[in-house]
Short mmCIF file of C-alpha atoms in Angstrom, two decimals:
data_model
loop_
_atom_site.label_atom_id
_atom_site.label_comp_id
_atom_site.label_asym_id
_atom_site.label_seq_id
_atom_site.Cartn_x
_atom_site.Cartn_y
_atom_site.Cartn_z
CA MET A 18 21.77 4.75 2.34
CA LYS A 19 21.13 8.64 1.59
CA ASN A 20 18.42 10.61 3.28
CA PHE A 21 14.95 11.45 1.43
CA ASN A 22 15.99 15.33 0.39
CA GLU A 23 19.09 14.24 -1.56
CA ILE A 24 17.22 11.08 -3.19
CA TYR A 25 14.70 13.65 -4.23
CA GLN A 26 16.86 16.50 -5.56
CA LYS A 27 18.28 13.55 -7.64
CA ILE A 28 15.59 12.18 -9.19
CA TYR A 29 13.63 15.50 -9.62
CA GLN A 30 16.54 17.12 -11.83
CA ASP A 31 16.78 13.78 -14.02
CA ASN A 32 13.28 13.22 -14.51
CA HIS A 33 10.87 16.17 -13.78
CA GLU A 34 11.05 17.92 -17.34
CA GLU A 35 10.00 14.78 -19.11
CA LEU A 36 7.47 13.63 -16.75
CA GLU A 37 5.70 17.12 -16.55
CA LYS A 38 5.45 16.99 -20.44
CA LEU A 39 3.91 13.74 -20.32
CA ARG A 40 1.18 14.50 -17.38
CA LYS A 41 0.21 17.55 -18.92
CA SER A 42 -0.36 15.99 -22.35
CA SER A 43 -2.27 13.05 -20.48
CA ASN A 44 -4.45 15.90 -18.80
CA LYS A 45 -5.20 17.78 -22.14
CA ARG A 46 -6.76 14.81 -23.49
CA LYS A 47 -8.99 14.45 -20.45
CA TYR A 48 -9.76 18.34 -21.35
CA ILE A 49 -10.33 17.78 -24.57
CA ILE A 50 -12.79 14.74 -23.73
CA PHE A 51 -14.73 17.05 -20.94
CA ALA A 52 -15.16 19.42 -23.23
CA ILE A 53 -17.10 17.32 -25.78
CA SER A 54 -18.93 15.83 -23.22
CA ILE A 55 -20.45 19.06 -21.83
CA VAL A 56 -21.65 19.66 -25.56
CA MET A 57 -23.37 16.62 -25.67
CA VAL A 58 -24.72 17.22 -22.37
CA ILE A 59 -26.25 20.59 -23.85
CA PHE A 60 -27.32 18.78 -26.80
CA ILE A 61 -29.64 16.15 -25.14
CA ILE A 62 -30.89 18.72 -22.72
CA ILE A 63 -32.09 20.95 -25.59
CA ASN A 64 -33.50 17.91 -27.46
CA ALA A 65 -35.20 16.68 -24.18
CA ILE A 66 -36.88 19.81 -23.10
CA HIS A 67 -39.13 19.57 -26.80
CA LEU A 68 -40.28 15.85 -25.74
CA GLU A 69 -43.99 15.75 -25.16
CA ASN A 70 -43.45 12.88 -22.34
CA LEU A 71 -40.51 14.43 -20.73
CA GLY A 72 -41.33 12.63 -17.70
CA ASP A 73 -40.72 9.30 -18.98
CA TYR A 74 -36.93 10.08 -19.91
CA ILE A 75 -36.15 12.01 -17.21
CA GLU A 76 -34.09 9.24 -15.04
CA PRO A 77 -32.44 7.94 -18.27
CA LEU A 78 -31.18 11.63 -19.15
CA VAL A 79 -30.02 12.10 -15.95
CA VAL A 80 -27.69 9.32 -15.69
CA LEU A 81 -26.45 9.81 -19.40
CA ILE A 82 -25.64 13.32 -18.38
CA ILE A 83 -23.78 12.40 -15.09
CA PHE A 84 -22.01 9.56 -16.62
CA LEU A 85 -20.81 12.12 -19.50
CA THR A 86 -19.98 14.85 -17.10
CA GLY A 87 -17.89 12.24 -14.82
CA LEU A 88 -16.07 10.67 -18.14
CA PRO A 89 -12.72 12.24 -17.82
CA LEU A 90 -12.48 11.38 -14.65
CA LEU A 91 -12.90 7.73 -15.30
CA LEU A 92 -9.75 7.93 -18.39
CA PRO A 93 -7.07 6.08 -16.64
CA VAL A 94 -3.37 7.75 -16.69
CA SER A 95 -1.91 7.23 -19.89
CA LYS A 96 0.18 4.29 -20.04
CA LYS A 97 3.60 6.07 -21.31
CA TYR A 98 3.22 8.44 -18.28
CA LYS A 99 2.53 5.88 -15.71
CA HIS A 100 5.71 3.44 -17.27
CA VAL A 101 7.95 6.15 -17.07
CA PHE A 102 6.93 7.28 -13.53
CA LYS A 103 7.74 3.74 -12.59
CA SER A 104 10.63 2.82 -15.03
CA LYS A 105 12.58 5.90 -13.76
CA VAL A 106 11.40 7.47 -10.42
CA MET A 107 10.45 4.36 -9.00
CA THR A 108 13.30 2.40 -9.96
CA GLU A 109 15.52 5.38 -8.89
CA LEU A 110 14.18 5.87 -5.58
CA VAL A 111 14.45 2.44 -4.48
CA LYS A 112 17.91 2.14 -5.78
CA TYR A 113 19.04 5.34 -4.04
CA TYR A 114 17.22 4.08 -0.91
CA ASP A 115 19.43 0.49 -0.90
CA PRO A 116 21.20 -0.14 -4.06
CA ASN A 117 21.09 -4.30 -3.21
CA LEU A 118 16.97 -3.57 -3.93
CA THR A 119 15.33 -3.25 -7.42
CA PHE A 120 11.92 -2.39 -8.47
CA ASN A 121 9.90 -4.33 -10.97
CA GLU A 122 6.79 -2.82 -12.51
CA ILE A 123 5.28 -6.07 -13.89
CA GLY A 124 6.50 -8.33 -10.81
CA LEU A 125 4.28 -9.29 -8.21
CA ILE A 126 4.11 -10.92 -4.88
CA PRO A 127 3.07 -14.70 -5.42
CA GLN A 128 -0.36 -15.48 -3.86
CA SER A 129 1.49 -18.49 -1.92
CA LEU A 130 3.30 -16.40 -0.16
CA TYR A 131 0.89 -14.17 1.07
CA LYS A 132 -1.21 -17.04 2.04
CA GLU A 133 1.63 -18.14 4.43
CA ALA A 134 1.07 -15.08 6.78
CA GLU A 135 -2.27 -16.49 7.84
CA PHE A 136 -4.30 -13.04 7.70
CA GLU A 137 -8.08 -13.31 7.22
CA ARG A 138 -9.60 -15.11 4.46
CA TYR A 139 -10.70 -13.86 0.81
CA ASP A 140 -11.93 -15.09 -2.61
CA ILE A 141 -10.10 -12.76 -4.83
CA TYR A 142 -6.58 -12.06 -4.89
CA THR A 143 -4.54 -9.49 -7.24
CA ALA A 144 -1.14 -7.95 -7.01
CA ASN A 145 1.40 -5.54 -8.78
CA ASP A 146 4.75 -3.90 -8.45
CA LEU A 147 7.48 -5.51 -6.75
CA ILE A 148 10.59 -4.54 -4.87
CA SER A 149 12.87 -7.14 -4.08
CA GLY A 150 16.24 -8.38 -3.14
CA LYS A 151 18.62 -7.92 0.21
CA ILE A 152 18.39 -5.11 2.64
CA ASP A 153 21.64 -4.08 3.32
CA ASN A 154 22.71 -6.81 1.02
CA THR A 155 21.44 -9.01 4.10
CA ILE A 156 17.92 -9.72 4.42
CA GLU A 157 16.11 -11.33 1.65
CA VAL A 158 12.94 -9.21 0.81
CA LYS A 159 9.91 -8.77 -1.18
CA LEU A 160 7.61 -6.29 -1.14
CA GLY A 161 4.68 -4.85 -3.27
CA ASP A 162 0.70 -4.01 -3.62
CA VAL A 163 -2.09 -6.33 -2.79
CA HIS A 164 -5.49 -6.53 -3.20
CA THR A 165 -7.92 -9.28 -1.73
CA SER A 166 -11.70 -9.37 -1.80
CA ASP A 167 -14.58 -11.02 -0.74
CA GLN A 168 -17.44 -11.96 -3.09
CA SER A 169 -20.93 -13.04 -2.23
CA SER A 170 -24.20 -13.80 -4.14
CA ASP A 171 -27.86 -13.43 -3.13
CA SER A 172 -30.69 -15.19 -3.97
CA ASN A 173 -31.14 -13.63 -7.06
CA GLY A 174 -27.75 -14.21 -8.74
CA ALA A 175 -26.37 -10.73 -8.03
CA THR A 176 -22.87 -10.57 -7.05
CA THR A 177 -21.03 -8.46 -4.45
CA THR A 178 -17.46 -7.81 -4.20
CA THR A 179 -16.17 -6.47 -0.88
CA THR A 180 -12.39 -5.65 -0.91
CA VAL A 181 -10.94 -7.33 2.53
CA PHE A 182 -7.31 -5.84 2.32
CA GLN A 183 -5.61 -3.49 0.27
CA GLY A 184 -2.18 -2.03 0.94
CA LEU A 185 1.39 -2.58 0.99
CA PHE A 186 2.78 -6.39 2.06
CA SER A 187 6.27 -7.52 2.47
CA ALA A 188 7.81 -11.08 3.04
CA ALA A 189 11.48 -11.38 4.47
CA LEU A 190 13.50 -14.06 5.15
CA LEU A 191 14.99 -14.43 8.58
CA ASN A 192 18.51 -16.47 9.13
CA LYS A 193 16.59 -18.49 11.87
CA ASP A 194 13.93 -20.70 12.13
CA LEU A 195 11.97 -19.73 15.05
CA ASN A 196 9.90 -23.03 15.22
CA SER A 197 6.80 -20.83 16.72
CA THR A 198 4.43 -17.84 15.31
CA ILE A 199 3.90 -14.71 16.90
CA LYS A 200 0.99 -12.56 15.44
CA ILE A 201 0.56 -8.73 15.88
CA ARG A 202 -3.21 -7.49 14.83
CA SER A 203 -4.55 -4.46 14.86
CA ASP A 204 -6.42 -4.40 18.60
CA LYS A 205 -9.93 -5.78 18.67
CA GLY A 206 -10.95 -3.57 21.95
CA PHE A 207 -12.90 -4.69 24.71
CA LEU A 208 -15.43 -6.98 23.59
CA GLY A 209 -12.85 -8.62 21.09
CA LYS A 210 -10.58 -9.35 24.22
CA LEU A 211 -13.80 -11.07 26.13
CA LEU A 212 -13.21 -14.21 24.10
CA PRO A 213 -10.70 -16.19 25.67
CA ASN A 214 -7.39 -16.67 23.72
CA LYS A 215 -4.50 -18.68 25.24
CA LYS A 216 -2.19 -17.38 22.74
CA LEU A 217 -2.66 -13.46 23.78
CA LEU A 218 0.15 -11.84 25.44
CA GLN A 219 -0.04 -9.10 27.60
CA MET A 220 2.84 -6.79 27.04
CA ASP A 221 4.23 -4.11 29.67
CA SER A 222 3.24 -1.36 26.95
CA GLN A 223 -0.10 -0.06 27.93
CA GLU A 224 -0.30 2.44 24.88
CA PHE A 225 0.87 -0.47 22.49
CA GLU A 226 -1.79 -2.65 23.85
CA LYS A 227 -4.31 -0.05 23.03
CA ASN A 228 -3.58 0.04 19.57
CA PHE A 229 -2.44 -4.00 18.95
CA ASP A 230 -3.19 -7.61 20.10
CA ILE A 231 -0.17 -9.92 20.26
CA TYR A 232 -0.70 -13.65 19.68
CA ALA A 233 2.19 -16.13 20.37
CA ASP A 234 2.85 -19.66 20.61
CA ASP A 235 5.97 -19.38 22.70
CA LYS A 236 5.13 -16.27 25.07
CA ILE A 237 8.59 -15.96 26.45
CA LEU A 238 10.36 -16.10 22.96
CA ALA A 239 7.80 -13.17 21.78
CA MET A 240 8.65 -11.05 24.96
CA ARG A 241 12.18 -11.53 24.05
CA LEU A 242 12.06 -10.58 20.85
CA LEU A 243 9.58 -7.62 20.79
CA THR A 244 11.91 -5.27 22.41
CA SER A 245 10.86 -2.26 23.90
CA ASP A 246 12.74 -0.65 20.73
CA ILE A 247 10.90 -2.61 18.40
CA LEU A 248 7.20 -1.95 20.09
CA ASP A 249 8.20 2.11 20.04
CA TYR A 250 8.91 1.98 16.58
CA MET A 251 5.64 0.43 15.64
CA LEU A 252 3.73 2.62 17.70
CA THR A 253 5.17 5.60 16.34
CA PHE A 254 4.85 4.95 12.95
CA LYS A 255 1.44 3.76 13.48
CA LYS A 256 0.60 7.43 15.43
CA GLU A 257 2.47 9.75 13.02
CA ASN A 258 1.02 7.95 9.71
CA LYS A 259 -2.64 7.54 11.31
CA ILE A 260 -2.42 3.98 9.58
CA LYS A 261 -3.09 0.32 10.06
CA PHE A 262 -0.70 -2.37 9.77
CA GLU A 263 -0.01 -5.66 11.15
CA MET A 264 2.84 -8.33 11.51
CA THR A 265 3.50 -12.23 10.73
CA LEU A 266 6.25 -13.90 12.41
CA LYS A 267 6.11 -17.57 11.36
CA LYS A 268 9.26 -20.04 11.52
CA GLU A 269 12.03 -18.33 9.18
CA LYS A 270 9.77 -15.45 7.74
CA LEU A 271 8.58 -11.87 8.74
CA PHE A 272 5.65 -10.76 7.24
CA ILE A 273 4.62 -7.17 7.39
CA ARG A 274 1.05 -5.35 5.71
CA ILE A 275 0.01 -1.87 5.97
CA HIS A 276 -3.48 -0.77 4.88
CA CYS A 277 -3.24 2.20 2.06
CA SER A 278 -4.07 3.12 -1.22
CA ASP A 279 -2.41 1.20 -4.31
CA MET A 280 1.37 2.51 -4.08
CA PHE A 281 3.98 3.77 -6.31
CA GLU A 282 1.88 5.38 -8.87
CA ALA A 283 2.16 8.40 -11.00
CA THR A 284 -0.43 11.48 -10.15
CA THR A 285 -2.18 13.16 -12.57
CA THR A 286 -3.56 16.03 -10.35
CA LYS A 287 -0.71 17.14 -8.67
CA ASP A 288 2.92 17.99 -10.04
CA SER A 289 4.32 14.74 -11.53
CA LEU A 290 6.90 14.40 -8.99
CA ASP A 291 5.29 15.79 -6.07
CA TYR A 292 7.38 16.11 -2.92
CA ASP A 293 4.57 14.52 -0.39
CA THR A 294 3.53 11.74 -2.52
CA LEU A 295 7.45 10.60 -3.34
CA TYR A 296 7.84 11.29 0.26
CA LYS A 297 5.10 8.64 1.41
CA TYR A 298 6.45 5.85 -0.51
CA TYR A 299 10.09 6.30 0.84
CA LYS A 300 8.64 6.47 4.23
CA PHE A 301 6.78 3.14 3.76
CA LEU A 302 9.48 1.68 2.24
CA HIS A 303 11.95 2.76 4.99
CA PHE A 304 9.43 1.09 7.53
CA ILE A 305 9.20 -1.76 6.23
CA CYS A 306 12.99 -2.35 5.82
CA GLU A 307 14.12 -0.84 9.05
CA LEU A 308 11.45 -3.01 11.02
CA ASN A 309 13.17 -6.01 9.20
CA ARG A 310 16.47 -4.95 10.27
CA LYS A 311 15.06 -4.11 14.05
CA ILE A 312 13.86 -7.81 14.41
CA TYR A 313 16.91 -9.51 12.35
CA HIS A 314 19.25 -8.27 14.26
CA THR A 315 17.74 -8.71 17.67
CA LEU A 316 17.24 -12.32 16.77
CA ASN A 317 21.08 -12.47 16.41
CA GLU A 318 22.22 -10.31 19.39
CA LYS A 319 19.96 -12.41 21.65
CA ASP A 320 20.68 -15.81 19.95
CA LEU A 321 17.02 -16.59 20.13
#
């Protein structure tokens, strides 16, 4: 496995020139539309001044002006730029990280697999992008973007959609069936712990308990599996990235999800191969793979 700087240099040399041309072309189209929108706004304002009953038109005029000036921001990234970024940059990033993994921009995590992890309920499920294969040619894994939402209607029939989860989700197949379930969730705080729960596990690490709650069917198994090395690795990732994530170990599968924005996307506001953006994609991919490695090898070494 190469380090990120080596991967980045290779990707940059292979793709930067082509991607920058596509990105600038996409932005140029937005600038043209923005200029046309400004001209339309000026025309609307000039004509509105001559209206005798201007007061009746103020509100719809303001809405129209805001829409026109904001229109360029609503335009999506050009399909060609987005496709080239994913088919080349993301494909290479994943391949260089581990040649046994592949990136598929039209693939997705099936809903049935996400449901197995037993996170909170939701009404709507969408997913996109898929990384799959075997970590180190050993651990079978699938990971990609997932977005779940709740949908509710009021007495007037108006529908409201609220995001439940958005971020990166992974499912890995371990080589052993634990015949048990271990759930690691974000800490619910003092009030959350007031409700008695027989499955809540008290860990030796106070720092870990400030950030996470662990629920286990078999507490002895959970204590043996969740070593100080694994707990420290999870805690360090959370603190360094200031991010929320959870995990479920269920029978022979390990599920991990990270709360974050849509991953593996091309950017138009920065350089097409912005270092920090690609490094974030690399870090999150590495965290999921490395946590899978640690748990997989702990299972084998301790013969759990």
